[in-house]
Tab-separated table of N, CA and C in Angstrom:
chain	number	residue	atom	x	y	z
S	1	UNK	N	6.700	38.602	-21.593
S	1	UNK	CA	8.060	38.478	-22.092
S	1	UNK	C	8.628	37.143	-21.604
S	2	UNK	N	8.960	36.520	-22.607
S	2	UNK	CA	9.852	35.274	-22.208
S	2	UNK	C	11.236	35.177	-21.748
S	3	UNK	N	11.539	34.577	-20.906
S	3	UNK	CA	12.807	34.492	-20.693
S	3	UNK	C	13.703	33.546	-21.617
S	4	UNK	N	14.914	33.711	-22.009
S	4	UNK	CA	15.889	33.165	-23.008
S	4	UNK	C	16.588	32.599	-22.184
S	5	UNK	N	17.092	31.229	-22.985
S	5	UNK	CA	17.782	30.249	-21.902
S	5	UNK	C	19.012	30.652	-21.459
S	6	UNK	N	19.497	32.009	-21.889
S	6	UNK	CA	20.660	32.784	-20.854
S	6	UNK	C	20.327	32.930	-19.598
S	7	UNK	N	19.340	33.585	-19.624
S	7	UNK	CA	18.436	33.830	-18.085
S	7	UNK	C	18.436	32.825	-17.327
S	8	UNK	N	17.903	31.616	-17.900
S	8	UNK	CA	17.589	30.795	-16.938
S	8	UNK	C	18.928	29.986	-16.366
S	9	UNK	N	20.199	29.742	-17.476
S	9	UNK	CA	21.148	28.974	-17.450
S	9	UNK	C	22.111	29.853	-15.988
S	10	UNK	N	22.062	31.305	-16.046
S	10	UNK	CA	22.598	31.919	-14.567
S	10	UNK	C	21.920	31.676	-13.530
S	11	UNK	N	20.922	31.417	-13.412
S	11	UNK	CA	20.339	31.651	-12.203
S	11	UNK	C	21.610	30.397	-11.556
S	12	UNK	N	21.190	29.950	-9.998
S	12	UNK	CA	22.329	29.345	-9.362
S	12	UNK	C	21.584	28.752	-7.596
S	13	UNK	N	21.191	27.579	-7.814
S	13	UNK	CA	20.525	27.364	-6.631
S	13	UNK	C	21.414	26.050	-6.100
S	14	UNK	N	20.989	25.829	-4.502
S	14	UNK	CA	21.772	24.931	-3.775
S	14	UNK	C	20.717	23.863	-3.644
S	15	UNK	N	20.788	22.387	-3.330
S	15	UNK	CA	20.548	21.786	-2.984
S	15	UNK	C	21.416	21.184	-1.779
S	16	UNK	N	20.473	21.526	-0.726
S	16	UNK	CA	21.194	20.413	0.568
S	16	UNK	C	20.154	19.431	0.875
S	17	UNK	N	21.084	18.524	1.208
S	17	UNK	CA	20.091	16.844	1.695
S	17	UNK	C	20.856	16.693	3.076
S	18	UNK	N	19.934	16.061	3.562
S	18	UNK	CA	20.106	16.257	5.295
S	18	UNK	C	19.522	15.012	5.162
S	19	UNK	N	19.837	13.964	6.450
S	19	UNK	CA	19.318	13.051	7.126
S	19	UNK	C	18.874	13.462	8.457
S	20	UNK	N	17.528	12.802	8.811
S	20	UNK	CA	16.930	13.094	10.189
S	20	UNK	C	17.954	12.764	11.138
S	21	UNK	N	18.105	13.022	12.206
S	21	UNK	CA	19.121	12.849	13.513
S	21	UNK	C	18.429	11.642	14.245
S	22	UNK	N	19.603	11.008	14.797
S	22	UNK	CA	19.054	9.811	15.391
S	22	UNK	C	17.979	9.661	16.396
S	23	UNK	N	17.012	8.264	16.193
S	23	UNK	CA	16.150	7.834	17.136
S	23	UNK	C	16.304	6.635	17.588
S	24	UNK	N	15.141	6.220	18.516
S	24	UNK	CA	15.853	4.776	19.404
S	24	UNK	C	16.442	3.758	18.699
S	25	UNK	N	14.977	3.719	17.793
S	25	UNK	CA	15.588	2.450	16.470
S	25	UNK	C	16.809	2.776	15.925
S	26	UNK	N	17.175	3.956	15.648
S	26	UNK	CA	18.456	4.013	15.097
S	26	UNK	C	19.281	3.124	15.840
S	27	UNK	N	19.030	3.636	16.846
S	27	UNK	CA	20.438	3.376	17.911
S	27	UNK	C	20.576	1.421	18.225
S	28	UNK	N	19.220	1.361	18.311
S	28	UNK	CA	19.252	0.079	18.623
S	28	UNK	C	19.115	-1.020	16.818
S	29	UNK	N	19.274	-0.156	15.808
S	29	UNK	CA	19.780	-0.793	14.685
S	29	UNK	C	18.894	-1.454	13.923
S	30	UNK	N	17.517	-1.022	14.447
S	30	UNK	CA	16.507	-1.483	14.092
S	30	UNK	C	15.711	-1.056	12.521
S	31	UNK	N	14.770	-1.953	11.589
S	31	UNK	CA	14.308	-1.133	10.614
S	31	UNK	C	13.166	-0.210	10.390
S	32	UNK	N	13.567	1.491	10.587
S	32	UNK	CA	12.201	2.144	10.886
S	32	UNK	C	11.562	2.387	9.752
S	33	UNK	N	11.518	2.705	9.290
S	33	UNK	CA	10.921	2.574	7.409
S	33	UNK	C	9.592	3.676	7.851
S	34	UNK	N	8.585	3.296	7.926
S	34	UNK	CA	7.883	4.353	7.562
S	34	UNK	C	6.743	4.581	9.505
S	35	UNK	N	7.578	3.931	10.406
S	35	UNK	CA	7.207	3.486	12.091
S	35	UNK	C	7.285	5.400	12.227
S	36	UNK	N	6.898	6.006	13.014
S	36	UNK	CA	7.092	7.569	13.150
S	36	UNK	C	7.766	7.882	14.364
S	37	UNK	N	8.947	6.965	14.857
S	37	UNK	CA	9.708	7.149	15.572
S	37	UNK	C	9.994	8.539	15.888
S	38	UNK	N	10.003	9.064	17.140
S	38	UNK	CA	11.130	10.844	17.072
S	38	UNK	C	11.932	10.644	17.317
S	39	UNK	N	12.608	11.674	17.556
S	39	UNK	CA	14.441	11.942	17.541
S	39	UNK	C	14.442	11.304	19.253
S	40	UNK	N	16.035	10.867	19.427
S	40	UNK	CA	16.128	10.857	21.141
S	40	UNK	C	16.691	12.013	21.005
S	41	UNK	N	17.915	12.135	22.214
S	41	UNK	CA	18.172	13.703	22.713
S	41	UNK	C	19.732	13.748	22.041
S	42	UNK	N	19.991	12.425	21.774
S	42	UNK	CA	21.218	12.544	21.088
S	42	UNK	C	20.865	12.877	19.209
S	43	UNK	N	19.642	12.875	18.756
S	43	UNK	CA	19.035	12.704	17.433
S	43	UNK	C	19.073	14.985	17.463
S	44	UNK	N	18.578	15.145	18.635
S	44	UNK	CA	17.998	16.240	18.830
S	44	UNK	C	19.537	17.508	18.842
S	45	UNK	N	20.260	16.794	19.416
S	45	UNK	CA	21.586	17.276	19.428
S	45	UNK	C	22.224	17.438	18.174
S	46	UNK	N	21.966	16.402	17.319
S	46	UNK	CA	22.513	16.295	15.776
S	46	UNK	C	22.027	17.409	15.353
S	47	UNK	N	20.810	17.423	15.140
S	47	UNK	CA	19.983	18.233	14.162
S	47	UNK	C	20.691	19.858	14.756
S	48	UNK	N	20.852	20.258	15.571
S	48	UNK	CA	21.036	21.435	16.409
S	48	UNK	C	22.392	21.691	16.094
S	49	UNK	N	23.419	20.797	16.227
S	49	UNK	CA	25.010	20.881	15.595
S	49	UNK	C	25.239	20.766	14.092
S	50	UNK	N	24.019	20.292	13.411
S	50	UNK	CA	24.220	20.968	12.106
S	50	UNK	C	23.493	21.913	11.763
S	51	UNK	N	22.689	22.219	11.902
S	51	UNK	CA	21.931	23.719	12.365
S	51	UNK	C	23.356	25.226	12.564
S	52	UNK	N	23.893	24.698	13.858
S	52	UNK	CA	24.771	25.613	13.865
S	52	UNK	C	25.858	25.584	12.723
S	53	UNK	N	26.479	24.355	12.232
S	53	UNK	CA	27.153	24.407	11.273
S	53	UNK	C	27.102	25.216	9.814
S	54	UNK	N	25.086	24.905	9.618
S	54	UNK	CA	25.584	25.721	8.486
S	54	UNK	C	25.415	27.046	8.563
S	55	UNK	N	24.697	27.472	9.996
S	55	UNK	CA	24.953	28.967	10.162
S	55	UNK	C	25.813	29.705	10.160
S	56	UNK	N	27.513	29.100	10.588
S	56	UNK	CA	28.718	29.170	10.425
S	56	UNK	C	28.695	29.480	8.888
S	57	UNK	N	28.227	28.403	8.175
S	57	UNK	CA	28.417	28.534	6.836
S	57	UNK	C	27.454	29.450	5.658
S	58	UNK	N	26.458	30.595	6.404
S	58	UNK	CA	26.201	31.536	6.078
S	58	UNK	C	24.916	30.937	4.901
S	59	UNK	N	24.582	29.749	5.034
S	59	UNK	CA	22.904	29.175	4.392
S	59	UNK	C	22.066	29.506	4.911
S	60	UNK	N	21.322	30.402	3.812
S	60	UNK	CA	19.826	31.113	3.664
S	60	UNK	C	18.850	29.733	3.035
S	61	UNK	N	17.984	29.749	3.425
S	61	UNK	CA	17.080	28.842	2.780
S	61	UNK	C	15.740	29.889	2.752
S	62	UNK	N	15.149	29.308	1.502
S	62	UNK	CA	14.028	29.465	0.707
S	62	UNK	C	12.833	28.797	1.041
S	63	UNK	N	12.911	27.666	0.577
S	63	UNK	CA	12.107	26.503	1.265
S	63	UNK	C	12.812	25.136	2.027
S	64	UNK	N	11.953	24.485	2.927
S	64	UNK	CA	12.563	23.177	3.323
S	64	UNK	C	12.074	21.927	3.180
S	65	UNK	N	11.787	20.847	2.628
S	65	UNK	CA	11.019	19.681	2.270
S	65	UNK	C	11.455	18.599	3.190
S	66	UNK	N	10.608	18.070	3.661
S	66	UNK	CA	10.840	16.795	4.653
S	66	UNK	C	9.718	15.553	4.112
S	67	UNK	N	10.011	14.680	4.513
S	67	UNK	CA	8.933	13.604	5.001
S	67	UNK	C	8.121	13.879	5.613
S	68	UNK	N	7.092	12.818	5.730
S	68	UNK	CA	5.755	13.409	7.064
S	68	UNK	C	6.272	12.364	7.764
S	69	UNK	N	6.987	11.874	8.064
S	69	UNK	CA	7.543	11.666	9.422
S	69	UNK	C	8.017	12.207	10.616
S	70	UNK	N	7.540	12.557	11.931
S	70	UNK	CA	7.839	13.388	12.113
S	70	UNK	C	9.906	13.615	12.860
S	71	UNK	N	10.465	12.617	12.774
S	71	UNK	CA	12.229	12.754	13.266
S	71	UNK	C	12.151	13.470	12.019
S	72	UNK	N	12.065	13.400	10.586
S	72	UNK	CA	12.342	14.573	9.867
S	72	UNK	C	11.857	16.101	10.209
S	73	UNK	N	10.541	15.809	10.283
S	73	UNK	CA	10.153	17.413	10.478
S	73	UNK	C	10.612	17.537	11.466
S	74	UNK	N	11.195	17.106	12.767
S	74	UNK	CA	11.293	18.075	13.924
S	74	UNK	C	12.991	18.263	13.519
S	75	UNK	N	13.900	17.173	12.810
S	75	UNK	CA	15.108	17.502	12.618
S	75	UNK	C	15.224	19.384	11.672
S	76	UNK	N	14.203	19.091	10.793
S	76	UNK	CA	14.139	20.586	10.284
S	76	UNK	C	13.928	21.708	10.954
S	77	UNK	N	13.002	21.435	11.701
S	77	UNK	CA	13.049	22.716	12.844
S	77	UNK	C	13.803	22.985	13.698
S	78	UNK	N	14.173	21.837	13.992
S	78	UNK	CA	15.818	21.962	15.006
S	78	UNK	C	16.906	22.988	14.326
S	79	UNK	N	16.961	22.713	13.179
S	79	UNK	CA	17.850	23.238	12.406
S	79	UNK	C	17.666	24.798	11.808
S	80	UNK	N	16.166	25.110	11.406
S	80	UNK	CA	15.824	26.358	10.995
S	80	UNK	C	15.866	26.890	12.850
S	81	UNK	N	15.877	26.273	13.721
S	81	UNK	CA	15.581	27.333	14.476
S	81	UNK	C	17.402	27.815	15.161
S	82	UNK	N	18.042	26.726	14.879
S	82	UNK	CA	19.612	27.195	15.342
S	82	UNK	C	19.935	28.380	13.980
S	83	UNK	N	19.330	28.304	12.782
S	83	UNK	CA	19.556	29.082	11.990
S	83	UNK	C	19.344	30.591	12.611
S	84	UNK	N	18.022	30.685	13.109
S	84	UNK	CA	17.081	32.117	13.169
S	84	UNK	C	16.631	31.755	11.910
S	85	UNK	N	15.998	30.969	11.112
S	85	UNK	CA	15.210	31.029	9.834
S	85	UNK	C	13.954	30.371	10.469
S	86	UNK	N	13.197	30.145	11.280
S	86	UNK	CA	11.894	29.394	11.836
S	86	UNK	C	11.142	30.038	10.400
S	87	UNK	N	10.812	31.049	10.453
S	87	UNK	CA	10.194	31.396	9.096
S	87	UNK	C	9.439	30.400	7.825
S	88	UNK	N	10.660	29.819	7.450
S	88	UNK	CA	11.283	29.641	5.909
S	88	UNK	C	9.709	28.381	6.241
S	89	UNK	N	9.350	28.520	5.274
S	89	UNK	CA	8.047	27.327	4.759
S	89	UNK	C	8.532	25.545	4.784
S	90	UNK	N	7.715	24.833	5.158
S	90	UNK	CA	8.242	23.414	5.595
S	90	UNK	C	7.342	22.763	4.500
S	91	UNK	N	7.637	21.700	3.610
S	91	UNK	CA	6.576	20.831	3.211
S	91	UNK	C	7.089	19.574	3.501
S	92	UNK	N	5.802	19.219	3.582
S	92	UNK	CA	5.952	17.692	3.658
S	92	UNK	C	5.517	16.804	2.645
S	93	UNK	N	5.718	15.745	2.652
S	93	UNK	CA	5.584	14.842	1.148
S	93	UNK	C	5.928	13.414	2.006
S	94	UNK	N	4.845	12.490	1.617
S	94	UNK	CA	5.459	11.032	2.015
S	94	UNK	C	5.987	10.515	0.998
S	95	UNK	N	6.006	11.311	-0.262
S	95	UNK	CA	7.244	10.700	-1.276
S	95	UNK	C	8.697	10.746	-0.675
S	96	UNK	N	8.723	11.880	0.583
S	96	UNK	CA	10.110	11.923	0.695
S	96	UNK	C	10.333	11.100	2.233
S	97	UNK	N	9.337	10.435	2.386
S	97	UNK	CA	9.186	9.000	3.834
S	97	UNK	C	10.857	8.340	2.972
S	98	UNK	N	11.417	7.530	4.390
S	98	UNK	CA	12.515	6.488	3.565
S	98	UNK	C	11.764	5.458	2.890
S	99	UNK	N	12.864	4.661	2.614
S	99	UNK	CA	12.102	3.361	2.269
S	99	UNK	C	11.011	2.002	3.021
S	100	UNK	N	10.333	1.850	2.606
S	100	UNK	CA	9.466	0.932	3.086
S	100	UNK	C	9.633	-0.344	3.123
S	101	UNK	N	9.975	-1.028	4.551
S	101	UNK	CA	10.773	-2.335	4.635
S	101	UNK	C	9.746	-3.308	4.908
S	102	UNK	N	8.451	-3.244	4.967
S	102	UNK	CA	7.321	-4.091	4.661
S	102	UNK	C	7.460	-4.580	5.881
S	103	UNK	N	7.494	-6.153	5.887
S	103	UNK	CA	7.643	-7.356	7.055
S	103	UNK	C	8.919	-7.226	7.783
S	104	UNK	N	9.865	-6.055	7.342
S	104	UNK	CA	11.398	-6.135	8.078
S	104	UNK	C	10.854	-4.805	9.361
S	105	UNK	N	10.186	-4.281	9.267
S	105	UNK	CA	9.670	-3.056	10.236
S	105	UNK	C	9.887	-3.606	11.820
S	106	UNK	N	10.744	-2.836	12.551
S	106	UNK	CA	10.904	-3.483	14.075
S	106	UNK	C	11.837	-4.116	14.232
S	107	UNK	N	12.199	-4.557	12.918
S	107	UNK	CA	13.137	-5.741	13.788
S	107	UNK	C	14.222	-5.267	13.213
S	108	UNK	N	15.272	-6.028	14.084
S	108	UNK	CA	16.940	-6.056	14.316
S	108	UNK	C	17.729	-5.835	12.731
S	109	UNK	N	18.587	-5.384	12.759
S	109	UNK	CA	19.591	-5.702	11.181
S	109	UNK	C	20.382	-6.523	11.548
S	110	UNK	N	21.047	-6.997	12.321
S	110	UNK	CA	21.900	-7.763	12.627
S	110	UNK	C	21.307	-9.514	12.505
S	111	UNK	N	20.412	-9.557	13.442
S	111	UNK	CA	19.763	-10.768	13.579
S	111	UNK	C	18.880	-10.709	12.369
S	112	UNK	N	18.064	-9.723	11.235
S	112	UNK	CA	17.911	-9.983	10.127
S	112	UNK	C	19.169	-10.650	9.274
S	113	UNK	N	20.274	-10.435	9.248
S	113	UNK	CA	21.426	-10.847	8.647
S	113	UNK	C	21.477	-12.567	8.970
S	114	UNK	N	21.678	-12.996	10.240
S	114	UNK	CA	21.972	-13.937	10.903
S	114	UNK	C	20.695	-15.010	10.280
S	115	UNK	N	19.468	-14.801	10.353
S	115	UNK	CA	18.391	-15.317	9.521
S	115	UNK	C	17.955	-15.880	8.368
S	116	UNK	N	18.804	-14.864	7.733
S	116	UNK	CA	18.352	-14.227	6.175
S	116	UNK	C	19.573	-14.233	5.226
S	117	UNK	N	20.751	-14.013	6.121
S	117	UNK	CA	22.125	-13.760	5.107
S	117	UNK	C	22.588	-12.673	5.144
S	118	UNK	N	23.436	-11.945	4.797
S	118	UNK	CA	24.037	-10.209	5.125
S	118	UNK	C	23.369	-9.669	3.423
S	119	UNK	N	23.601	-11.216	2.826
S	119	UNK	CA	23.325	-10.517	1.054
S	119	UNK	C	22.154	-10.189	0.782
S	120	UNK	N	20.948	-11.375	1.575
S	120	UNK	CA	19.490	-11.223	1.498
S	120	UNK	C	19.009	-9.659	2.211
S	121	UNK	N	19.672	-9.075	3.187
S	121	UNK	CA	19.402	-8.319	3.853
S	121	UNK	C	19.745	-7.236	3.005
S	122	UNK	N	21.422	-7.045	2.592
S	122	UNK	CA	21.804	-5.798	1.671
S	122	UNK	C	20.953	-5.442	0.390
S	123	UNK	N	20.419	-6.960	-0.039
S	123	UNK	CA	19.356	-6.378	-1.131
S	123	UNK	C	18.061	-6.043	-0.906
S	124	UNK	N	17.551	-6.469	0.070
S	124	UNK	CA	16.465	-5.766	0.627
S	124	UNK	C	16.885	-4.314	0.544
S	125	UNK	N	17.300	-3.863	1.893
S	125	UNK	CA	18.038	-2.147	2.240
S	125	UNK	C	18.223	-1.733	0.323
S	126	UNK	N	19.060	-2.464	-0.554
S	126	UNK	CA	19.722	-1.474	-1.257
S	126	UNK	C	19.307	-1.605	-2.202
S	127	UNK	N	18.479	-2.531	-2.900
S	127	UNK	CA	18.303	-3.046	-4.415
S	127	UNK	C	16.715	-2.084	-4.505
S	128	UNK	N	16.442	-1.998	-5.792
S	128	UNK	CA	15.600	-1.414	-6.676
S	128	UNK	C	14.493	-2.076	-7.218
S	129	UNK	N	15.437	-3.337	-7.333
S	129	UNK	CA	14.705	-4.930	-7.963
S	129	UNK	C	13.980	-5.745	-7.124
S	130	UNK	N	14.737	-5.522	-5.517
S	130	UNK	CA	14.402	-6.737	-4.832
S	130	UNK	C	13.653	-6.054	-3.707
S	131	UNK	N	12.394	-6.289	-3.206
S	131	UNK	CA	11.807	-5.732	-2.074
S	131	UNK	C	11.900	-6.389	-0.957
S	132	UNK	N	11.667	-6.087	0.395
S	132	UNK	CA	11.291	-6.534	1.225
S	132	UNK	C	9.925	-7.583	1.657
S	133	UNK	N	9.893	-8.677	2.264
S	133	UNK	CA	8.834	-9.190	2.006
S	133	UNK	C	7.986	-8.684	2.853
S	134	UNK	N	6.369	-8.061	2.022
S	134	UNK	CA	5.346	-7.322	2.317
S	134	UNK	C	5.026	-7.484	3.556
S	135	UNK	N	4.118	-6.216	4.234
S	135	UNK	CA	3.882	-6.570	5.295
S	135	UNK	C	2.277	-6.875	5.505
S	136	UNK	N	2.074	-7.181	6.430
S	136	UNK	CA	0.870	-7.805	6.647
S	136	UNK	C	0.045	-7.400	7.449
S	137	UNK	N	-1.589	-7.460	7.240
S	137	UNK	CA	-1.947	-6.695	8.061
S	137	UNK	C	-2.009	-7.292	10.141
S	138	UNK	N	-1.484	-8.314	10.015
S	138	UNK	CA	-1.287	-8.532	11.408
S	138	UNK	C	0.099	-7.946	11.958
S	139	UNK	N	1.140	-7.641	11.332
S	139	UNK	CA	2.056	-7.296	11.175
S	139	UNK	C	2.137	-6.232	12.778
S	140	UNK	N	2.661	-6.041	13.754
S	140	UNK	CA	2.443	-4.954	14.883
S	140	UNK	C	2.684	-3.725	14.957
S	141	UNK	N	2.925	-3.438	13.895
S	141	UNK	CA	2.876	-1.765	13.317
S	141	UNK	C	2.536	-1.282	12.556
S	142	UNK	N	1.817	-2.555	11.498
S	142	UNK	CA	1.126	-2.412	10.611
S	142	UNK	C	-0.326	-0.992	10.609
S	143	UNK	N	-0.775	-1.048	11.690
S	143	UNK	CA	-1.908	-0.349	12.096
S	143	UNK	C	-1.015	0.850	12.044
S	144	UNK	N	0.064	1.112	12.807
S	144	UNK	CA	0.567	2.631	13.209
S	144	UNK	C	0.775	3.295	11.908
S	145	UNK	N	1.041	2.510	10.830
S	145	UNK	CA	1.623	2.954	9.963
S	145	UNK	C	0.487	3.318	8.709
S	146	UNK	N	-0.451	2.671	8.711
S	146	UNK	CA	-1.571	2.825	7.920
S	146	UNK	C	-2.502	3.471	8.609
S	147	UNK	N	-3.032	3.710	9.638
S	147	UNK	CA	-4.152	4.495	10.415
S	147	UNK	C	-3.757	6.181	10.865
């Protein structure tokens, strides 16, 4: 039996998007792109205060999708476990890694700006069109990130 697009048009699902909780690079403003930084204890704290938040707010989850990074996955577990949902199934996907800042990996945003321009930099971070210039395999994280 098929379902009729009445059926399907009620059904009623949530999407929440979460950002991982902060790590060093965060803090120190650095570009982590696809580096597998973890959370610090203030990253670890985030994840745990929104955890409780949306338990307040009475969210059941089904499934949870992260990056294979792991400040995402452990931000998710932080969070299913302030829930009581540890349960709920985790996937991972490096489709859902951030963006990949090539030759900008490690280093500063600020002093990228100072270098480069605030505009050269914003279109790196934000444009669609414009990439970061590639990284290389001498590059010093190059290895962490590919091996």
């Amino acid at each position: 039996k098929r379902l009729g697009s009445s059926a399907i048009s009620m059904s009623k699902y949530k999407l929440i998007m979460l950002r991982h909780g902060e790590g060093a690079w965060n803090k120190e403003n650095r570009f982590c792109s696809w580096v597998d930084q973890k959370l610090n204890s203030e990253g670890m704290e985030e994840a745990r205060n929104c955890g409780k938040q949306l338990k307040a707010l009475n969210f059941e989850f089904d499934l949870v999708f992260t990056s294979v990074l792991n400040r995402s996955i452990h931000t998710a577990w932080l969070i299913l476990e302030e829930l009581g949902q540890e349960w709920v199934p985790v996937e991972s996907s490096w489709r859902l890694n951030e963006r990949h800042y090539g030759a900008l990996i490690g280093l500063n945003r600020e002093q990228m700006a100072l270098n480069h321009g605030e505009e050269q930099v914003r279109l790196w971070r934000r444009s669609y069109n414009v990439t970061p210039p590639p990284i290389e395999e001498s590059h010093p994280y190059y290895q962490e990130i590919y091996n």
